[in-house]
CSV table of C-alpha atoms in Angstrom, one decimal:
chain,number,residue,atom,x,y,z
A,1,UNK,CA,-25.6,46.8,47.6
A,2,UNK,CA,-23.6,43.7,48.1
A,3,UNK,CA,-24.6,41.9,45.2
A,4,UNK,CA,-23.7,45.1,43.1
A,5,UNK,CA,-20.2,45.3,44.7
A,6,UNK,CA,-19.7,41.5,43.8
A,7,UNK,CA,-20.9,42.0,40.3
A,8,UNK,CA,-18.7,44.8,39.8
A,9,UNK,CA,-15.6,42.8,41.1
A,10,UNK,CA,-16.8,40.0,39.0
A,11,UNK,CA,-17.1,41.8,35.7
A,12,UNK,CA,-13.8,43.6,36.8
A,13,UNK,CA,-11.9,40.7,36.9
A,14,UNK,CA,-13.5,39.4,33.5
A,15,UNK,CA,-12.5,42.7,32.0
A,16,UNK,CA,-8.9,42.7,33.4
A,17,UNK,CA,-8.7,39.3,31.7
A,18,UNK,CA,-9.7,40.4,28.2
A,19,UNK,CA,-7.6,43.7,28.4
A,20,UNK,CA,-4.6,41.3,29.5
A,21,UNK,CA,-5.1,39.0,26.5
A,22,UNK,CA,-5.6,42.2,24.2
A,23,UNK,CA,-2.4,43.8,25.5
A,24,UNK,CA,-0.7,40.7,24.7
A,25,UNK,CA,-1.7,40.3,21.0
A,26,UNK,CA,-0.9,44.1,20.6
A,27,UNK,CA,2.3,43.3,21.9
A,28,UNK,CA,3.0,40.6,19.4
A,29,UNK,CA,1.6,42.5,16.6
A,30,UNK,CA,3.8,45.4,17.1
A,31,UNK,CA,6.7,43.1,17.3
A,32,UNK,CA,5.6,41.6,14.4
A,33,UNK,CA,5.0,44.8,12.4
A,34,UNK,CA,8.8,45.5,13.4
A,35,UNK,CA,10.4,42.4,12.6
A,36,UNK,CA,8.4,40.0,10.3
A,37,UNK,CA,6.2,42.5,8.7
A,38,UNK,CA,5.6,40.1,5.6
A,39,UNK,CA,3.8,37.6,7.6
A,40,UNK,CA,1.3,39.5,9.3
A,41,UNK,CA,-1.5,37.2,10.1
A,42,UNK,CA,-2.8,38.5,13.4
A,43,UNK,CA,-5.5,40.7,12.4
A,44,UNK,CA,-8.5,38.2,12.8
A,45,UNK,CA,-7.1,37.2,16.3
A,46,UNK,CA,-7.0,41.0,17.4
A,47,UNK,CA,-10.5,41.6,16.1
A,48,UNK,CA,-11.6,38.5,17.7
A,49,UNK,CA,-10.5,39.9,21.1
A,50,UNK,CA,-11.8,43.3,20.5
A,51,UNK,CA,-15.1,41.5,19.8
A,52,UNK,CA,-15.3,39.3,22.9
A,53,UNK,CA,-14.0,42.5,25.2
A,54,UNK,CA,-17.5,44.3,23.7
A,55,UNK,CA,-19.4,41.4,24.3
A,56,UNK,CA,-18.3,41.3,28.1
A,57,UNK,CA,-19.1,44.8,28.8
A,58,UNK,CA,-22.4,44.8,26.9
A,59,UNK,CA,-23.0,41.6,29.0
A,60,UNK,CA,-26.2,41.6,31.0
A,61,UNK,CA,-24.5,40.9,34.3
A,62,UNK,CA,-21.9,43.8,33.7
A,63,UNK,CA,-22.9,46.9,36.0
A,64,UNK,CA,-22.6,50.2,34.2
A,65,UNK,CA,-19.2,51.3,34.2
A,66,UNK,CA,-20.3,54.7,33.3
A,67,UNK,CA,-21.7,55.5,36.5
A,68,UNK,CA,-18.6,54.4,38.4
A,69,UNK,CA,-16.0,57.3,39.0
A,70,UNK,CA,-12.3,56.9,39.5
A,71,UNK,CA,-10.7,59.4,41.8
A,72,UNK,CA,-7.4,59.3,42.5
A,73,UNK,CA,-6.7,59.4,46.3
A,74,UNK,CA,-2.8,60.0,46.4
A,75,UNK,CA,-0.9,61.4,44.0
A,76,UNK,CA,2.9,61.5,44.6
A,77,UNK,CA,6.2,62.2,42.4
A,78,UNK,CA,7.9,59.2,44.0
A,79,UNK,CA,8.7,56.1,42.3
A,80,UNK,CA,6.0,53.5,43.0
A,81,UNK,CA,7.7,50.1,42.9
A,82,UNK,CA,4.1,47.9,43.0
A,83,UNK,CA,2.7,50.7,40.4
A,84,UNK,CA,6.0,49.5,38.3
A,85,UNK,CA,5.5,45.8,38.8
A,86,UNK,CA,1.8,45.7,38.1
A,87,UNK,CA,2.5,47.9,34.7
A,88,UNK,CA,5.6,45.9,33.8
A,89,UNK,CA,7.6,48.8,34.2
A,90,UNK,CA,5.3,51.1,31.8
A,91,UNK,CA,4.0,53.7,34.7
A,92,UNK,CA,6.7,54.4,37.4
A,93,UNK,CA,5.1,57.1,38.9
A,94,UNK,CA,1.6,58.0,39.9
A,95,UNK,CA,1.9,61.6,39.5
A,96,UNK,CA,0.0,64.6,38.2
A,97,UNK,CA,1.1,63.9,34.6
A,98,UNK,CA,0.1,60.3,34.6
A,99,UNK,CA,-3.5,61.3,36.0
A,100,UNK,CA,-5.0,63.2,32.9
A,101,UNK,CA,-3.9,60.2,30.4
A,102,UNK,CA,-4.9,57.3,32.3
A,103,UNK,CA,-8.0,58.2,34.0
A,104,UNK,CA,-9.4,60.1,31.2
A,105,UNK,CA,-13.0,59.5,30.3
A,106,UNK,CA,-13.6,61.9,27.7
A,107,UNK,CA,-11.7,62.7,24.6
A,108,UNK,CA,-10.1,65.9,24.0
A,109,UNK,CA,-11.8,69.0,23.4
A,110,UNK,CA,-10.6,69.1,19.6
A,111,UNK,CA,-11.5,65.6,18.9
A,112,UNK,CA,-14.7,65.9,20.6
A,113,UNK,CA,-15.4,68.8,18.7
A,114,UNK,CA,-14.9,67.0,15.5
A,115,UNK,CA,-16.6,64.0,16.5
A,116,UNK,CA,-19.8,66.1,17.3
A,117,UNK,CA,-19.4,67.9,13.9
A,118,UNK,CA,-19.4,64.2,12.4
A,119,UNK,CA,-22.6,63.3,14.1
A,120,UNK,CA,-24.4,66.2,13.2
A,121,UNK,CA,-23.3,65.5,9.5
A,122,UNK,CA,-24.4,61.9,9.7
A,123,UNK,CA,-27.8,62.7,11.1
A,124,UNK,CA,-28.2,65.6,8.8
A,125,UNK,CA,-28.2,63.5,5.7
A,126,UNK,CA,-31.2,61.2,6.7
A,127,UNK,CA,-31.5,57.5,6.9
A,128,UNK,CA,-32.1,56.2,3.4
A,129,UNK,CA,-29.3,58.5,2.1
A,130,UNK,CA,-26.9,57.0,4.6
A,131,UNK,CA,-28.2,53.6,3.4
A,132,UNK,CA,-27.5,54.2,0.0
A,133,UNK,CA,-24.1,55.4,0.8
A,134,UNK,CA,-23.3,52.4,2.8
A,135,UNK,CA,-24.1,50.1,-0.1
A,136,UNK,CA,-22.2,52.0,-2.7
A,137,UNK,CA,-19.6,51.6,-0.4
A,138,UNK,CA,-20.0,47.9,0.1
A,139,UNK,CA,-20.2,47.5,-3.6
A,140,UNK,CA,-16.8,49.5,-4.2
A,141,UNK,CA,-15.1,47.0,-1.5
A,142,UNK,CA,-16.3,44.1,-3.1
A,143,UNK,CA,-15.2,45.1,-6.6
A,144,UNK,CA,-11.6,46.1,-5.4
A,145,UNK,CA,-11.3,42.9,-3.6
A,146,UNK,CA,-12.5,40.8,-6.7
A,147,UNK,CA,-9.7,42.8,-8.8
A,148,UNK,CA,-6.8,42.3,-6.5
A,149,UNK,CA,-7.9,38.7,-6.1
A,150,UNK,CA,-7.8,38.4,-10.1
A,151,UNK,CA,-4.8,40.3,-10.5
A,152,UNK,CA,-3.1,37.7,-7.8
A,153,UNK,CA,-4.5,34.8,-10.1
A,154,UNK,CA,-3.4,36.0,-13.4
A,155,UNK,CA,0.2,37.1,-12.2
A,156,UNK,CA,0.5,33.7,-10.5
A,157,UNK,CA,-0.7,31.9,-13.8
A,158,UNK,CA,1.3,34.4,-16.0
A,159,UNK,CA,4.5,34.1,-14.5
A,160,UNK,CA,3.9,30.3,-14.3
A,161,UNK,CA,2.7,29.9,-17.9
A,162,UNK,CA,6.3,29.7,-19.5
A,163,UNK,CA,7.0,26.7,-17.5
A,164,UNK,CA,3.8,25.5,-17.6
A,165,UNK,CA,4.5,23.7,-20.7
A,166,UNK,CA,3.4,19.9,-20.0
A,167,UNK,CA,3.7,18.1,-23.2
A,168,UNK,CA,5.3,19.0,-26.3
A,169,UNK,CA,3.2,18.1,-29.8
A,170,UNK,CA,6.0,17.2,-31.5
A,171,UNK,CA,7.1,14.7,-28.9
A,172,UNK,CA,3.8,13.2,-29.0
A,173,UNK,CA,3.9,12.6,-32.9
A,174,UNK,CA,7.2,11.2,-32.6
A,175,UNK,CA,6.3,8.6,-30.0
A,176,UNK,CA,3.2,7.7,-31.6
A,177,UNK,CA,5.2,7.2,-35.0
A,178,UNK,CA,7.5,5.2,-33.0
A,179,UNK,CA,5.1,2.4,-31.4
A,180,UNK,CA,3.1,2.6,-34.7
A,181,UNK,CA,5.8,1.9,-37.3
A,182,UNK,CA,9.2,2.1,-35.3
A,183,UNK,CA,10.0,5.4,-36.8
A,184,UNK,CA,13.5,6.2,-35.2
A,185,UNK,CA,13.9,2.7,-33.5
A,186,UNK,CA,15.3,0.3,-36.1
A,187,UNK,CA,18.9,-0.1,-36.4
A,188,UNK,CA,18.3,-1.7,-39.5
A,189,UNK,CA,17.1,0.7,-42.0
A,190,UNK,CA,16.4,4.3,-42.5
A,191,UNK,CA,12.9,5.8,-42.0
A,192,UNK,CA,12.4,6.9,-45.4
A,193,UNK,CA,11.4,10.5,-45.6
A,194,UNK,CA,12.9,12.0,-42.6
A,195,UNK,CA,16.4,12.4,-41.9
A,196,UNK,CA,15.9,12.3,-38.2
A,197,UNK,CA,15.2,8.3,-38.1
A,198,UNK,CA,19.1,7.8,-39.4
A,199,UNK,CA,19.9,5.5,-36.7
A,200,UNK,CA,23.5,4.4,-36.0
A,201,UNK,CA,25.8,2.1,-38.0
A,202,UNK,CA,24.5,-1.5,-38.0
A,203,UNK,CA,26.3,-4.3,-36.5
A,204,UNK,CA,28.1,-6.7,-38.7
A,205,UNK,CA,25.9,-9.3,-38.0
A,206,UNK,CA,23.1,-7.1,-39.1
A,207,UNK,CA,24.5,-6.3,-42.5
A,208,UNK,CA,25.0,-10.0,-43.4
A,209,UNK,CA,21.7,-11.1,-42.6
A,210,UNK,CA,20.6,-8.0,-45.1
A,211,UNK,CA,22.7,-9.3,-47.5
A,212,UNK,CA,21.7,-12.7,-47.1
A,213,UNK,CA,17.9,-11.4,-46.9
A,214,UNK,CA,18.8,-9.6,-50.2
A,215,UNK,CA,19.7,-12.6,-51.8
A,216,UNK,CA,16.6,-14.2,-50.0
A,217,UNK,CA,14.4,-11.9,-52.3
A,218,UNK,CA,16.3,-12.4,-55.2
A,219,UNK,CA,16.0,-16.1,-55.1
A,220,UNK,CA,12.6,-17.0,-53.7
A,221,UNK,CA,11.1,-14.6,-55.9
A,222,UNK,CA,8.4,-13.2,-53.6
A,223,UNK,CA,5.9,-11.1,-55.9
A,224,UNK,CA,5.7,-8.0,-55.0
A,225,UNK,CA,5.9,-4.5,-57.0
A,226,UNK,CA,8.3,-2.1,-56.8
A,227,UNK,CA,5.9,0.9,-56.2
A,228,UNK,CA,4.5,-0.9,-53.1
A,229,UNK,CA,8.1,-1.1,-51.5
A,230,UNK,CA,8.7,2.4,-52.0
A,231,UNK,CA,5.5,3.5,-50.6
A,232,UNK,CA,5.8,1.7,-47.2
A,233,UNK,CA,8.5,2.1,-44.8
A,234,UNK,CA,7.5,-1.2,-43.1
A,235,UNK,CA,10.1,-3.4,-45.0
A,236,UNK,CA,12.7,-5.9,-43.8
A,237,UNK,CA,15.3,-5.0,-46.2
A,238,UNK,CA,19.0,-4.4,-45.3
A,239,UNK,CA,20.1,-1.4,-43.5
A,240,UNK,CA,22.4,0.9,-45.9
A,241,UNK,CA,20.5,2.9,-48.5
A,242,UNK,CA,22.9,1.9,-51.1
A,243,UNK,CA,21.9,-1.6,-50.9
A,244,UNK,CA,18.3,-0.9,-51.0
A,245,UNK,CA,18.1,0.1,-54.6
A,246,UNK,CA,19.8,-2.8,-55.9
A,247,UNK,CA,17.4,-5.1,-54.0
A,248,UNK,CA,14.4,-3.3,-55.7
A,249,UNK,CA,16.0,-3.4,-59.1
A,250,UNK,CA,16.5,-7.3,-59.1
A,251,UNK,CA,14.3,-9.1,-61.2
A,252,UNK,CA,11.4,-10.7,-59.3
A,253,UNK,CA,9.8,-13.6,-60.7
A,254,UNK,CA,6.0,-13.9,-59.8
A,255,UNK,CA,3.2,-16.1,-60.7
A,256,UNK,CA,5.5,-19.3,-61.6
A,257,UNK,CA,6.2,-20.2,-58.0
A,258,UNK,CA,3.5,-21.8,-56.1
A,259,UNK,CA,2.8,-20.4,-52.8
A,260,UNK,CA,3.5,-23.3,-51.0
A,261,UNK,CA,7.1,-23.7,-52.9
A,262,UNK,CA,7.7,-20.2,-51.9
A,263,UNK,CA,6.8,-21.0,-48.4
A,264,UNK,CA,9.4,-24.0,-48.2
A,265,UNK,CA,12.1,-21.9,-49.8
A,266,UNK,CA,11.6,-19.1,-47.5
A,267,UNK,CA,11.9,-21.3,-44.5
A,268,UNK,CA,15.0,-23.0,-46.2
A,269,UNK,CA,16.7,-19.6,-46.5
A,270,UNK,CA,15.5,-18.8,-42.8
A,271,UNK,CA,17.4,-21.7,-41.9
A,272,UNK,CA,20.4,-20.7,-43.9
A,273,UNK,CA,20.1,-17.0,-42.3
A,274,UNK,CA,20.2,-18.6,-38.9
A,275,UNK,CA,23.0,-20.8,-39.4
A,276,UNK,CA,24.9,-18.0,-40.4
A,277,UNK,CA,23.6,-16.0,-37.4
A,278,UNK,CA,24.9,-18.3,-35.2
A,279,UNK,CA,28.2,-18.5,-36.9
A,280,UNK,CA,28.5,-14.8,-36.6
A,281,UNK,CA,27.8,-14.6,-32.9
B,1,UNK,CA,-3.5,-10.5,-45.8
B,2,UNK,CA,-5.2,-7.4,-44.3
B,3,UNK,CA,-8.7,-8.3,-43.3
B,4,UNK,CA,-11.4,-6.2,-44.4
B,5,UNK,CA,-13.0,-3.8,-42.0
B,6,UNK,CA,-14.4,-6.1,-39.0
B,7,UNK,CA,-18.1,-4.2,-38.9
B,8,UNK,CA,-18.6,-5.6,-42.2
B,9,UNK,CA,-17.9,-9.0,-41.8
B,10,UNK,CA,-20.6,-11.6,-41.0
B,11,UNK,CA,-20.6,-13.1,-37.8
B,12,UNK,CA,-19.8,-16.7,-38.5
B,13,UNK,CA,-19.4,-18.0,-34.9
B,14,UNK,CA,-16.0,-18.6,-33.1
B,15,UNK,CA,-14.6,-15.5,-31.4
B,16,UNK,CA,-16.1,-12.0,-30.9
B,17,UNK,CA,-14.1,-9.5,-32.8
B,18,UNK,CA,-12.6,-7.3,-30.5
B,19,UNK,CA,-11.8,-3.4,-31.0
B,20,UNK,CA,-9.3,-1.3,-29.5
B,21,UNK,CA,-10.2,2.4,-29.0
B,22,UNK,CA,-7.3,4.5,-28.5
B,23,UNK,CA,-6.3,8.1,-27.6
B,24,UNK,CA,-2.9,9.0,-27.4
B,25,UNK,CA,-0.9,12.0,-25.8
B,26,UNK,CA,2.3,12.7,-24.1
B,27,UNK,CA,3.8,14.3,-21.1
B,28,UNK,CA,7.0,15.9,-20.7
B,29,UNK,CA,9.3,14.1,-17.9
B,30,UNK,CA,9.1,16.9,-15.3
B,31,UNK,CA,5.3,16.8,-15.5
B,32,UNK,CA,5.0,13.2,-15.0
B,33,UNK,CA,4.7,13.4,-11.2
B,34,UNK,CA,1.7,15.5,-11.6
B,35,UNK,CA,-0.1,13.5,-14.1
B,36,UNK,CA,0.8,10.5,-11.9
B,37,UNK,CA,-1.0,12.1,-9.0
B,38,UNK,CA,-3.9,12.9,-11.0
B,39,UNK,CA,-4.3,9.5,-12.5
B,40,UNK,CA,-4.0,8.0,-8.9
B,41,UNK,CA,-7.0,10.3,-8.1
B,42,UNK,CA,-9.0,9.6,-11.0
B,43,UNK,CA,-8.5,5.9,-11.5
B,44,UNK,CA,-9.5,2.9,-9.7
B,45,UNK,CA,-7.8,2.6,-6.3
B,46,UNK,CA,-5.5,0.0,-6.6
B,47,UNK,CA,-1.7,-0.5,-6.3
B,48,UNK,CA,0.5,1.8,-8.3
B,49,UNK,CA,1.5,-0.6,-11.0
B,50,UNK,CA,4.7,-0.3,-13.0
B,51,UNK,CA,6.0,-2.3,-15.9
B,52,UNK,CA,9.0,-3.1,-17.8
B,53,UNK,CA,8.3,-4.3,-21.2
B,54,UNK,CA,10.5,-5.5,-24.3
B,55,UNK,CA,8.2,-5.3,-27.4
B,56,UNK,CA,9.3,-6.8,-30.9
B,57,UNK,CA,7.4,-6.0,-33.8
B,58,UNK,CA,7.3,-8.8,-36.8
B,59,UNK,CA,6.5,-8.4,-40.5
B,60,UNK,CA,5.4,-11.1,-42.8
B,61,UNK,CA,5.8,-9.6,-46.6
B,62,UNK,CA,3.0,-11.5,-48.3
B,63,UNK,CA,1.7,-11.3,-51.4
B,64,UNK,CA,-0.1,-8.1,-51.2
B,65,UNK,CA,1.6,-4.7,-51.0
B,66,UNK,CA,1.4,-4.0,-47.3
B,67,UNK,CA,3.1,-6.6,-44.9
B,68,UNK,CA,1.5,-8.4,-41.8
B,69,UNK,CA,2.3,-6.9,-38.7
B,70,UNK,CA,2.2,-8.9,-35.5
B,71,UNK,CA,3.4,-7.5,-32.0
B,72,UNK,CA,5.1,-9.5,-29.8
B,73,UNK,CA,5.6,-8.4,-26.1
B,74,UNK,CA,7.5,-9.7,-23.1
B,75,UNK,CA,7.7,-8.6,-19.5
B,76,UNK,CA,11.2,-8.0,-18.5
B,77,UNK,CA,10.5,-7.4,-14.7
B,78,UNK,CA,7.8,-10.3,-13.8
B,79,UNK,CA,9.4,-13.8,-14.2
B,80,UNK,CA,6.9,-16.6,-15.4
B,81,UNK,CA,4.4,-13.9,-17.1
B,82,UNK,CA,3.5,-15.2,-20.7
B,83,UNK,CA,4.6,-13.7,-23.9
B,84,UNK,CA,1.8,-11.3,-25.5
B,85,UNK,CA,1.1,-11.7,-29.0
B,86,UNK,CA,-1.0,-8.9,-30.4
B,87,UNK,CA,-2.5,-8.3,-33.8
B,88,UNK,CA,-3.6,-4.6,-34.5
B,89,UNK,CA,-5.9,-3.8,-38.0
B,90,UNK,CA,-6.0,-0.9,-39.8
B,91,UNK,CA,-7.8,2.1,-38.2
B,92,UNK,CA,-11.4,2.1,-39.2
B,93,UNK,CA,-12.6,5.2,-41.1
B,94,UNK,CA,-15.4,5.9,-39.1
B,95,UNK,CA,-17.2,9.3,-39.1
B,96,UNK,CA,-15.9,12.2,-37.8
B,97,UNK,CA,-17.9,12.0,-34.5
B,98,UNK,CA,-16.1,8.8,-33.3
B,99,UNK,CA,-13.4,10.6,-30.7
B,100,UNK,CA,-11.0,7.6,-30.7
B,101,UNK,CA,-9.1,5.5,-33.1
B,102,UNK,CA,-10.7,2.3,-33.5
B,103,UNK,CA,-8.9,-0.8,-34.7
B,104,UNK,CA,-9.5,-4.5,-35.0
B,105,UNK,CA,-7.8,-6.2,-32.3
B,106,UNK,CA,-6.8,-9.8,-31.3
B,107,UNK,CA,-4.8,-10.8,-28.2
B,108,UNK,CA,-3.0,-13.7,-27.7
B,109,UNK,CA,-1.0,-15.2,-24.9
B,110,UNK,CA,1.7,-17.5,-25.9
B,111,UNK,CA,4.5,-19.4,-24.5
B,112,UNK,CA,8.2,-18.3,-24.3
B,113,UNK,CA,9.2,-19.8,-28.0
B,114,UNK,CA,7.2,-17.3,-29.8
B,115,UNK,CA,10.0,-15.6,-31.4
B,116,UNK,CA,11.4,-18.8,-32.8
B,117,UNK,CA,8.1,-19.7,-34.0
B,118,UNK,CA,7.4,-16.4,-35.8
B,119,UNK,CA,10.9,-16.5,-37.5
B,120,UNK,CA,10.0,-20.3,-38.5
B,121,UNK,CA,6.9,-19.0,-40.2
B,122,UNK,CA,8.6,-16.7,-42.2
B,123,UNK,CA,8.1,-13.2,-40.0
B,124,UNK,CA,11.2,-11.0,-39.7
B,125,UNK,CA,11.8,-8.7,-36.7
B,126,UNK,CA,11.1,-4.9,-38.0
B,127,UNK,CA,12.0,-2.8,-34.9
B,128,UNK,CA,12.0,-3.4,-31.2
B,129,UNK,CA,11.8,-1.2,-28.4
B,130,UNK,CA,11.6,-1.5,-24.5
B,131,UNK,CA,8.6,0.3,-22.8
B,132,UNK,CA,9.1,1.1,-19.2
B,133,UNK,CA,6.2,3.1,-17.1
B,134,UNK,CA,3.0,3.2,-15.0
B,135,UNK,CA,-0.4,1.1,-15.7
B,136,UNK,CA,-3.9,2.7,-14.3
B,137,UNK,CA,-7.0,1.2,-14.6
B,138,UNK,CA,-10.5,2.9,-14.5
B,139,UNK,CA,-13.4,0.4,-15.3
B,140,UNK,CA,-12.6,-1.0,-18.8
B,141,UNK,CA,-10.5,2.0,-19.7
B,142,UNK,CA,-6.7,1.3,-19.4
B,143,UNK,CA,-4.1,4.1,-18.9
B,144,UNK,CA,-0.4,3.6,-19.8
B,145,UNK,CA,2.2,6.1,-19.1
B,146,UNK,CA,5.5,4.7,-20.4
B,147,UNK,CA,8.7,5.8,-22.0
B,148,UNK,CA,10.0,4.3,-24.9
B,149,UNK,CA,13.6,3.4,-25.0
B,150,UNK,CA,15.6,2.5,-28.2
B,151,UNK,CA,17.7,-0.7,-28.2
B,152,UNK,CA,21.1,-0.1,-29.3
B,153,UNK,CA,22.6,-3.4,-29.9
B,154,UNK,CA,20.0,-5.5,-31.5
B,155,UNK,CA,18.9,-8.4,-29.5
B,156,UNK,CA,20.4,-7.1,-26.0
B,157,UNK,CA,17.9,-5.3,-23.7
B,158,UNK,CA,20.8,-4.0,-21.3
B,159,UNK,CA,22.0,-1.0,-23.8
B,160,UNK,CA,19.2,1.2,-24.1
B,161,UNK,CA,18.5,5.2,-24.5
B,162,UNK,CA,15.3,7.0,-24.2
B,163,UNK,CA,13.9,7.9,-27.4
B,164,UNK,CA,12.7,11.5,-26.5
B,165,UNK,CA,12.2,13.3,-23.3
B,166,UNK,CA,8.6,12.5,-23.2
B,167,UNK,CA,6.4,9.7,-21.7
B,168,UNK,CA,3.6,8.6,-24.0
B,169,UNK,CA,0.1,8.5,-22.8
B,170,UNK,CA,-2.4,6.0,-24.0
B,171,UNK,CA,-6.0,5.4,-22.9
B,172,UNK,CA,-7.4,2.6,-24.7
B,173,UNK,CA,-10.2,-0.1,-24.2
B,174,UNK,CA,-10.9,-3.2,-25.6
B,175,UNK,CA,-14.3,-3.9,-26.6
B,176,UNK,CA,-16.9,-5.6,-29.0
B,177,UNK,CA,-17.2,-4.0,-32.0
B,178,UNK,CA,-19.9,-1.3,-32.7
B,179,UNK,CA,-19.9,0.2,-29.1
B,180,UNK,CA,-19.4,3.5,-30.0
B,181,UNK,CA,-20.4,5.2,-26.7
B,182,UNK,CA,-17.1,3.9,-25.3
B,183,UNK,CA,-15.5,6.8,-27.0
B,184,UNK,CA,-17.5,9.0,-25.4
B,185,UNK,CA,-16.4,7.9,-22.0
B,186,UNK,CA,-12.9,8.0,-23.0
B,187,UNK,CA,-13.4,11.4,-24.1
B,188,UNK,CA,-14.7,12.4,-20.9
B,189,UNK,CA,-12.0,11.1,-19.4
B,190,UNK,CA,-9.4,12.8,-21.5
B,191,UNK,CA,-11.0,16.0,-20.8
B,192,UNK,CA,-10.4,15.7,-17.1
B,193,UNK,CA,-6.5,15.1,-18.1
B,194,UNK,CA,-6.4,18.3,-19.6
B,195,UNK,CA,-4.4,20.7,-19.7
B,196,UNK,CA,-1.6,18.4,-18.4
B,197,UNK,CA,-2.0,16.0,-21.3
B,198,UNK,CA,-3.8,16.4,-24.6
B,199,UNK,CA,-5.3,12.9,-25.2
B,200,UNK,CA,-6.4,12.8,-29.3
B,201,UNK,CA,-6.8,10.2,-32.2
B,202,UNK,CA,-3.6,10.5,-33.7
B,203,UNK,CA,-3.7,8.7,-37.3
B,204,UNK,CA,-0.1,7.0,-37.6
B,205,UNK,CA,-0.4,7.1,-41.5
B,206,UNK,CA,-0.4,10.8,-41.0
B,207,UNK,CA,3.0,10.3,-39.4
B,208,UNK,CA,4.5,8.4,-42.2
């Protein structure tokens, strides 16, 4: 008898603590619903607490509460300060109105009826049909979940896709052309076919070096063909388009010059160009 | 003056012919950060390395039609680093299965009087630019993400303007000739950078 009494008290204490925790989280849940309804994250906590409550109740050391009966001993319509304090102001009076709600052990008669109906229905359809129904419900739920998550993902990526352009193929081509043969980089000559490569005005120094470069071509007679100059963009000719045709049209001697002679004369011209450069700058 | 395709030349001793395998792409400025983060995760663990280089391209007009191109590169932020002279041959026309652009490559470190030497030899500077960006490494693969700046006043690297709103991304490997599995490794790595960057082999002749 004593042991059962102690057990009862211990389990009551445990139950009280669980119920207090649950009450607190329910309170915060209601608060969140009312104020911060866009950030509801507490369902996991609530379900966890309910689960622990159930576990405590099912614990082997818990005596069957079903066998215990609570009987109100005194009912009074006066305010009870003690009760107020304990229930945090929710139950001011322990009167005959409060008792049916708070000391209830069975649901309302209508609710009880409905529950009985449902239980008879469930028992009627048989175990395997019930199992099939459970399975189909699970499958539908998972399908729905999948659809929702896919929608979420797609809408996210769809919203980001216009901004998601991380590279521009035209830029790629422009950059590769710039690195490979200086398209759009050089200040000394236009970029041939595309007009976009037209750089700014070359400085005076470069014009003069260009001019002397032209003279160099005329005088040294480096053998080259007209077609080859026109085809490649890699030419160290002068900057302005007006001068280029004149450079090409000059008569260029070939073969009569010994390669070494050409080399020496080009070096001389280089020296002349360099000295000109120095006088310019 | 253009060398015949390297793989046809007999090996007569001396240095091994090195080939550069190259894949290129670009990334817009606002996606640069995500690309850098991804590369930091994918590549070898090392201090993030940035570089600021000034590259000058020299041409020597020879007897043949196409001039001889040499690239001289100097570091603007590392004092005392040698200049880098590089020759890049024509891209090899291999089978279509090769995933990267392959060309002959000769790299030489030189002293600072490189430009004077080249001018004396008869080379003329064709164009120059400033490259500023990041460098990553994964094994033998080198990944460079850099922005090209046009030099407004020839000879002075202070006045520069960006060429475009993108960074150029280059994945390159310098390996001896004949190792084609390198391009497979490069392609696998390039797959990991999609969809941020599309690295592909871009034939420069197509863009002329």
